[in-house]
PDB file of C-alpha atoms in Angstrom:
ATOM      1  CA  MET A   1     -38.912 -19.644-292.715  1.00  0.00           C
ATOM      2  CA  LYS A   2     -41.246 -22.565-292.611  1.00  0.00           C
ATOM      3  CA  THR A   3     -40.113 -22.725-296.157  1.00  0.00           C
ATOM      4  CA  ILE A   4     -36.779 -22.929-295.577  1.00  0.00           C
ATOM      5  CA  LYS A   5     -37.165 -25.259-292.876  1.00  0.00           C
ATOM      6  CA  ASN A   6     -39.054 -28.179-295.341  1.00  0.00           C
ATOM      7  CA  MET A   7     -36.423 -27.397-298.006  1.00  0.00           C
ATOM      8  CA  LEU A   8     -33.623 -28.217-295.938  1.00  0.00           C
ATOM      9  CA  ALA A   9     -35.617 -30.949-294.271  1.00  0.00           C
ATOM     10  CA  PHE A  10     -36.173 -32.446-297.416  1.00  0.00           C
ATOM     11  CA  ALA A  11     -32.781 -32.376-298.709  1.00  0.00           C
ATOM     12  CA  ALA A  12     -31.553 -34.143-295.940  1.00  0.00           C
ATOM     13  CA  LEU A  13     -33.947 -36.898-296.421  1.00  0.00           C
ATOM     14  CA  LEU A  14     -32.345 -37.157-300.151  1.00  0.00           C
ATOM     15  CA  ILE A  15     -29.365 -37.173-299.287  1.00  0.00           C
ATOM     16  CA  THR A  16     -30.007 -39.710-296.400  1.00  0.00           C
ATOM     17  CA  THR A  17     -31.667 -41.920-298.885  1.00  0.00           C
ATOM     18  CA  GLN A  18     -28.808 -41.816-301.133  1.00  0.00           C
ATOM     19  CA  LEU A  19     -26.272 -42.843-298.770  1.00  0.00           C
ATOM     20  CA  TYR A  20     -28.487 -45.113-297.446  1.00  0.00           C
ATOM     21  CA  ALA A  21     -28.487 -47.511-300.762  1.00  0.00           C
ATOM     22  CA  GLN A  22     -27.363 -50.890-300.229  1.00  0.00           C
ATOM     23  CA  THR A  23     -24.905 -51.915-302.973  1.00  0.00           C
ATOM     24  CA  ASP A  24     -23.357 -49.930-305.735  1.00  0.00           C
ATOM     25  CA  LYS A  25     -24.156 -51.203-309.401  1.00  0.00           C
ATOM     26  CA  GLU A  26     -20.700 -53.323-309.761  1.00  0.00           C
ATOM     27  CA  THR A  27     -21.626 -54.951-306.411  1.00  0.00           C
ATOM     28  CA  THR A  28     -24.928 -55.897-307.372  1.00  0.00           C
ATOM     29  CA  ILE A  29     -24.141 -57.256-310.956  1.00  0.00           C
ATOM     30  CA  LYS A  30     -20.864 -59.431-309.067  1.00  0.00           C
ATOM     31  CA  ILE A  31     -23.172 -61.041-306.391  1.00  0.00           C
ATOM     32  CA  ILE A  32     -25.519 -61.846-308.915  1.00  0.00           C
ATOM     33  CA  ASN A  33     -23.877 -63.117-311.526  1.00  0.00           C
ATOM     34  CA  ALA A  34     -21.682 -64.885-308.796  1.00  0.00           C
ATOM     35  CA  GLN A  35     -25.332 -66.640-307.502  1.00  0.00           C
ATOM     36  CA  HIS A  36     -23.784 -65.775-303.729  1.00  0.00           C
ATOM     37  CA  TYR A  37     -26.103 -62.767-302.110  1.00  0.00           C
ATOM     38  CA  VAL A  38     -28.731 -62.429-299.468  1.00  0.00           C
ATOM     39  CA  PHE A  39     -32.055 -61.066-299.259  1.00  0.00           C
ATOM     40  CA  ASN A  40     -32.854 -59.333-296.249  1.00  0.00           C
ATOM     41  CA  ALA A  41     -36.526 -58.302-295.696  1.00  0.00           C
ATOM     42  CA  SER A  42     -37.575 -55.296-294.358  1.00  0.00           C
ATOM     43  CA  SER A  43     -41.200 -55.546-294.954  1.00  0.00           C
ATOM     44  CA  ALA A  44     -43.865 -57.564-295.944  1.00  0.00           C
ATOM     45  CA  MET A  45     -47.276 -57.257-297.858  1.00  0.00           C
ATOM     46  CA  PRO A  46     -49.641 -60.193-297.199  1.00  0.00           C
ATOM     47  CA  MET A  47     -52.207 -60.600-300.377  1.00  0.00           C
ATOM     48  CA  ALA A  48     -54.785 -61.039-298.175  1.00  0.00           C
ATOM     49  CA  ASN A  49     -54.822 -57.111-297.351  1.00  0.00           C
ATOM     50  CA  ALA A  50     -58.497 -57.278-296.432  1.00  0.00           C
ATOM     51  CA  ASP A  51     -57.848 -59.677-293.502  1.00  0.00           C
ATOM     52  CA  VAL A  52     -54.777 -58.277-291.995  1.00  0.00           C
ATOM     53  CA  ASN A  53     -55.927 -54.665-291.943  1.00  0.00           C
ATOM     54  CA  ARG A  54     -58.753 -56.114-289.750  1.00  0.00           C
ATOM     55  CA  VAL A  55     -56.279 -57.474-287.207  1.00  0.00           C
ATOM     56  CA  MET A  56     -53.675 -54.580-287.693  1.00  0.00           C
ATOM     57  CA  SER A  57     -56.085 -51.782-287.301  1.00  0.00           C
ATOM     58  CA  ARG A  58     -57.398 -53.389-283.460  1.00  0.00           C
ATOM     59  CA  MET A  59     -53.480 -53.741-282.313  1.00  0.00           C
ATOM     60  CA  PRO A  60     -52.454 -50.941-280.803  1.00  0.00           C
ATOM     61  CA  GLY A  61     -51.096 -48.385-282.883  1.00  0.00           C
ATOM     62  CA  GLY A  62     -51.829 -50.362-285.882  1.00  0.00           C
ATOM     63  CA  ASN A  63     -52.612 -48.119-289.070  1.00  0.00           C
ATOM     64  CA  GLY A  64     -53.982 -51.163-290.786  1.00  0.00           C
ATOM     65  CA  SER A  65     -52.206 -50.516-293.847  1.00  0.00           C
ATOM     66  CA  GLY A  66     -51.488 -53.586-294.815  1.00  0.00           C
ATOM     67  CA  MET A  67     -47.695 -53.736-295.164  1.00  0.00           C
ATOM     68  CA  ILE A  68     -45.950 -55.103-291.860  1.00  0.00           C
ATOM     69  CA  GLN A  69     -42.227 -53.495-291.006  1.00  0.00           C
ATOM     70  CA  LEU A  70     -40.033 -56.312-290.316  1.00  0.00           C
ATOM     71  CA  THR A  71     -37.279 -53.972-288.240  1.00  0.00           C
ATOM     72  CA  GLY A  72     -35.134 -55.843-285.942  1.00  0.00           C
ATOM     73  CA  SER A  73     -35.004 -59.217-287.556  1.00  0.00           C
ATOM     74  CA  GLN A  74     -33.133 -61.256-289.506  1.00  0.00           C
ATOM     75  CA  TYR A  75     -35.692 -62.440-292.320  1.00  0.00           C
ATOM     76  CA  GLN A  76     -33.759 -63.629-294.849  1.00  0.00           C
ATOM     77  CA  LEU A  77     -33.178 -65.721-298.582  1.00  0.00           C
ATOM     78  CA  VAL A  78     -29.697 -67.017-298.529  1.00  0.00           C
ATOM     79  CA  VAL A  79     -28.683 -67.789-302.254  1.00  0.00           C
ATOM     80  CA  THR A  80     -25.680 -69.929-303.652  1.00  0.00           C
ATOM     81  CA  LYS A  81     -24.523 -71.801-306.528  1.00  0.00           C
ATOM     82  CA  ASP A  82     -25.465 -74.736-304.635  1.00  0.00           C
ATOM     83  CA  SER A  83     -28.459 -74.260-302.336  1.00  0.00           C
ATOM     84  CA  ILE A  84     -31.139 -72.077-301.151  1.00  0.00           C
ATOM     85  CA  GLU A  85     -31.945 -71.367-297.856  1.00  0.00           C
ATOM     86  CA  ALA A  86     -35.146 -68.839-296.661  1.00  0.00           C
ATOM     87  CA  TYR A  87     -36.118 -68.209-293.465  1.00  0.00           C
ATOM     88  CA  LEU A  88     -39.112 -65.888-293.578  1.00  0.00           C
ATOM     89  CA  PRO A  89     -42.449 -64.978-291.827  1.00  0.00           C
ATOM     90  CA  TYR A  90     -45.697 -65.884-293.079  1.00  0.00           C
ATOM     91  CA  TYR A  91     -48.685 -63.342-293.083  1.00  0.00           C
ATOM     92  CA  GLY A  92     -51.752 -64.455-294.783  1.00  0.00           C
ATOM     93  CA  ARG A  93     -54.270 -67.274-295.855  1.00  0.00           C
ATOM     94  CA  ALA A  94     -53.417 -70.463-295.360  1.00  0.00           C
ATOM     95  CA  TYR A  95     -55.467 -73.328-297.247  1.00  0.00           C
ATOM     96  CA  THR A  96     -53.914 -76.290-295.160  1.00  0.00           C
ATOM     97  CA  ALA A  97     -52.731 -76.431-291.542  1.00  0.00           C
ATOM     98  CA  SER A  98     -49.587 -77.768-290.288  1.00  0.00           C
ATOM     99  CA  MET A  99     -49.414 -79.978-287.546  1.00  0.00           C
ATOM    100  CA  ASN A 100     -46.034 -78.613-286.537  1.00  0.00           C
ATOM    101  CA  PRO A 101     -45.362 -75.598-285.229  1.00  0.00           C
ATOM    102  CA  ASP A 102     -41.997 -75.114-286.261  1.00  0.00           C
ATOM    103  CA  ASP A 103     -43.412 -75.396-289.717  1.00  0.00           C
ATOM    104  CA  SER A 104     -44.605 -71.745-289.324  1.00  0.00           C
ATOM    105  CA  GLY A 105     -43.278 -69.223-291.509  1.00  0.00           C
ATOM    106  CA  ILE A 106     -41.446 -70.234-294.968  1.00  0.00           C
ATOM    107  CA  LYS A 107     -38.677 -72.017-293.993  1.00  0.00           C
ATOM    108  CA  PHE A 108     -36.979 -74.200-296.393  1.00  0.00           C
ATOM    109  CA  LYS A 109     -33.508 -75.481-297.651  1.00  0.00           C
ATOM    110  CA  SER A 110     -33.331 -76.330-300.927  1.00  0.00           C
ATOM    111  CA  LYS A 111     -30.143 -78.098-302.841  1.00  0.00           C
ATOM    112  CA  ASP A 112     -32.756 -78.829-306.276  1.00  0.00           C
ATOM    113  CA  PHE A 113     -33.603 -75.885-307.713  1.00  0.00           C
ATOM    114  CA  LYS A 114     -33.793 -74.093-311.479  1.00  0.00           C
ATOM    115  CA  TYR A 115     -32.257 -70.767-311.010  1.00  0.00           C
ATOM    116  CA  LYS A 116     -32.990 -68.117-313.701  1.00  0.00           C
ATOM    117  CA  ALA A 117     -32.025 -64.832-313.665  1.00  0.00           C
ATOM    118  CA  ASP A 118     -32.888 -62.275-316.615  1.00  0.00           C
ATOM    119  CA  LYS A 119     -31.391 -58.921-316.764  1.00  0.00           C
ATOM    120  CA  LYS A 120     -33.981 -56.307-317.697  1.00  0.00           C
ATOM    121  CA  LYS A 121     -33.201 -53.261-319.434  1.00  0.00           C
ATOM    122  CA  LYS A 122     -32.261 -49.866-317.144  1.00  0.00           C
ATOM    123  CA  GLY A 123     -30.117 -52.435-314.996  1.00  0.00           C
ATOM    124  CA  SER A 124     -32.807 -54.281-313.361  1.00  0.00           C
ATOM    125  CA  TRP A 125     -33.014 -58.000-312.691  1.00  0.00           C
ATOM    126  CA  VAL A 126     -35.662 -60.676-312.533  1.00  0.00           C
ATOM    127  CA  ILE A 127     -34.397 -63.834-310.829  1.00  0.00           C
ATOM    128  CA  THR A 128     -36.998 -67.031-310.397  1.00  0.00           C
ATOM    129  CA  ILE A 129     -35.835 -69.694-308.571  1.00  0.00           C
ATOM    130  CA  THR A 130     -38.055 -72.813-308.422  1.00  0.00           C
ATOM    131  CA  PRO A 131     -37.101 -74.937-305.448  1.00  0.00           C
ATOM    132  CA  LYS A 132     -37.600 -79.293-306.512  1.00  0.00           C
ATOM    133  CA  ASP A 133     -37.346 -80.324-303.169  1.00  0.00           C
ATOM    134  CA  ALA A 134     -39.211 -77.832-301.139  1.00  0.00           C
ATOM    135  CA  LYS A 135     -42.311 -79.535-299.868  1.00  0.00           C
ATOM    136  CA  ASP A 136     -44.852 -76.492-300.173  1.00  0.00           C
ATOM    137  CA  THR A 137     -42.833 -73.243-302.160  1.00  0.00           C
ATOM    138  CA  GLN A 138     -43.832 -73.582-306.400  1.00  0.00           C
ATOM    139  CA  SER A 139     -41.726 -70.347-306.439  1.00  0.00           C
ATOM    140  CA  VAL A 140     -39.617 -67.497-305.388  1.00  0.00           C
ATOM    141  CA  VAL A 141     -39.184 -64.557-307.879  1.00  0.00           C
ATOM    142  CA  LEU A 142     -36.814 -61.618-306.855  1.00  0.00           C
ATOM    143  CA  ASN A 143     -36.995 -58.013-308.586  1.00  0.00           C
ATOM    144  CA  VAL A 144     -33.866 -56.496-308.041  1.00  0.00           C
ATOM    145  CA  SER A 145     -32.943 -52.416-309.037  1.00  0.00           C
ATOM    146  CA  GLN A 146     -29.424 -51.690-309.480  1.00  0.00           C
ATOM    147  CA  ASN A 147     -28.658 -50.697-305.839  1.00  0.00           C
ATOM    148  CA  GLY A 148     -29.853 -54.057-304.607  1.00  0.00           C
ATOM    149  CA  TYR A 149     -33.015 -52.840-303.359  1.00  0.00           C
ATOM    150  CA  ALA A 150     -35.246 -56.137-303.972  1.00  0.00           C
ATOM    151  CA  THR A 151     -38.998 -56.937-303.909  1.00  0.00           C
ATOM    152  CA  LEU A 152     -39.219 -61.005-303.112  1.00  0.00           C
ATOM    153  CA  SER A 153     -42.273 -62.989-304.014  1.00  0.00           C
ATOM    154  CA  VAL A 154     -43.384 -66.273-302.867  1.00  0.00           C
ATOM    155  CA  ASN A 155     -45.894 -68.598-304.767  1.00  0.00           C
ATOM    156  CA  SER A 156     -46.730 -71.281-302.464  1.00  0.00           C
ATOM    157  CA  ASN A 157     -48.986 -74.665-302.514  1.00  0.00           C
ATOM    158  CA  ASN A 158     -51.383 -74.413-299.653  1.00  0.00           C
ATOM    159  CA  ARG A 159     -50.585 -70.169-298.833  1.00  0.00           C
ATOM    160  CA  GLN A 160     -51.899 -67.194-300.620  1.00  0.00           C
ATOM    161  CA  PRO A 161     -49.122 -65.661-302.168  1.00  0.00           C
ATOM    162  CA  ILE A 162     -46.916 -62.601-300.084  1.00  0.00           C
ATOM    163  CA  SER A 163     -44.290 -60.290-300.870  1.00  0.00           C
ATOM    164  CA  PHE A 164     -41.269 -58.482-298.989  1.00  0.00           C
ATOM    165  CA  ASN A 165     -39.379 -55.516-299.640  1.00  0.00           C
ATOM    166  CA  GLY A 166     -35.719 -55.465-298.743  1.00  0.00           C
ATOM    167  CA  TYR A 167     -32.556 -55.416-300.182  1.00  0.00           C
ATOM    168  CA  LEU A 168     -29.117 -57.921-301.568  1.00  0.00           C
ATOM    169  CA  THR A 169     -26.004 -58.111-299.420  1.00  0.00           C
ATOM    170  CA  GLU A 170     -22.782 -59.539-299.983  1.00  0.00           C
ATOM    171  CA  PRO A 171     -23.038 -62.738-297.319  1.00  0.00           C
ATOM    172  CA  LYS A 172     -20.963 -62.608-294.403  1.00  0.00           C
ATOM    173  CA  GLU A 173     -17.855 -64.956-293.366  1.00  0.00           C
ATOM    174  CA  LYS A 174     -18.640 -67.032-290.865  1.00  0.00           C
ATOM    175  CA  LYS A 175     -15.736 -66.984-288.271  1.00  0.00           C
ATOM    176  CA  LYS A 176     -13.830 -69.775-287.275  1.00  0.00           C
TER     177      LYS A 176
END
């Protein structure tokens, strides 16, 4: 009886995982080719894992795993043909500190950038964005699966690298 319950729970988990796929292959291809999509971050993985683990393990309910869940947030990277806009958190070691408290996190808008999308075997994509007018960010690399799941890696001049897990969606049209 216990085995049947475990098998049913596992089947339900597989079904909900399949239903939760963000986009289908055609939509993923369409939004990447159109260079018009939003990356929604669901978790962050700082490279300074030892430092983050120490802090997270001291927090109530903290597990010290190094992965930080970003549930309920609107952390995004918005990509269009003529601009890139990032609003993402930052966890890790910064080599120079900003005096402006509004400069925390990874926040920039770029209209001058280099964009390169390479399609890999098995339908995945590697997208490299190099903003030329963002003061701290050197490059942003998106690894995108066929279903729209993605890993975003951000490399900065003055901070350790950080990665985010999330998914791509089509941008919502703004209400007039």
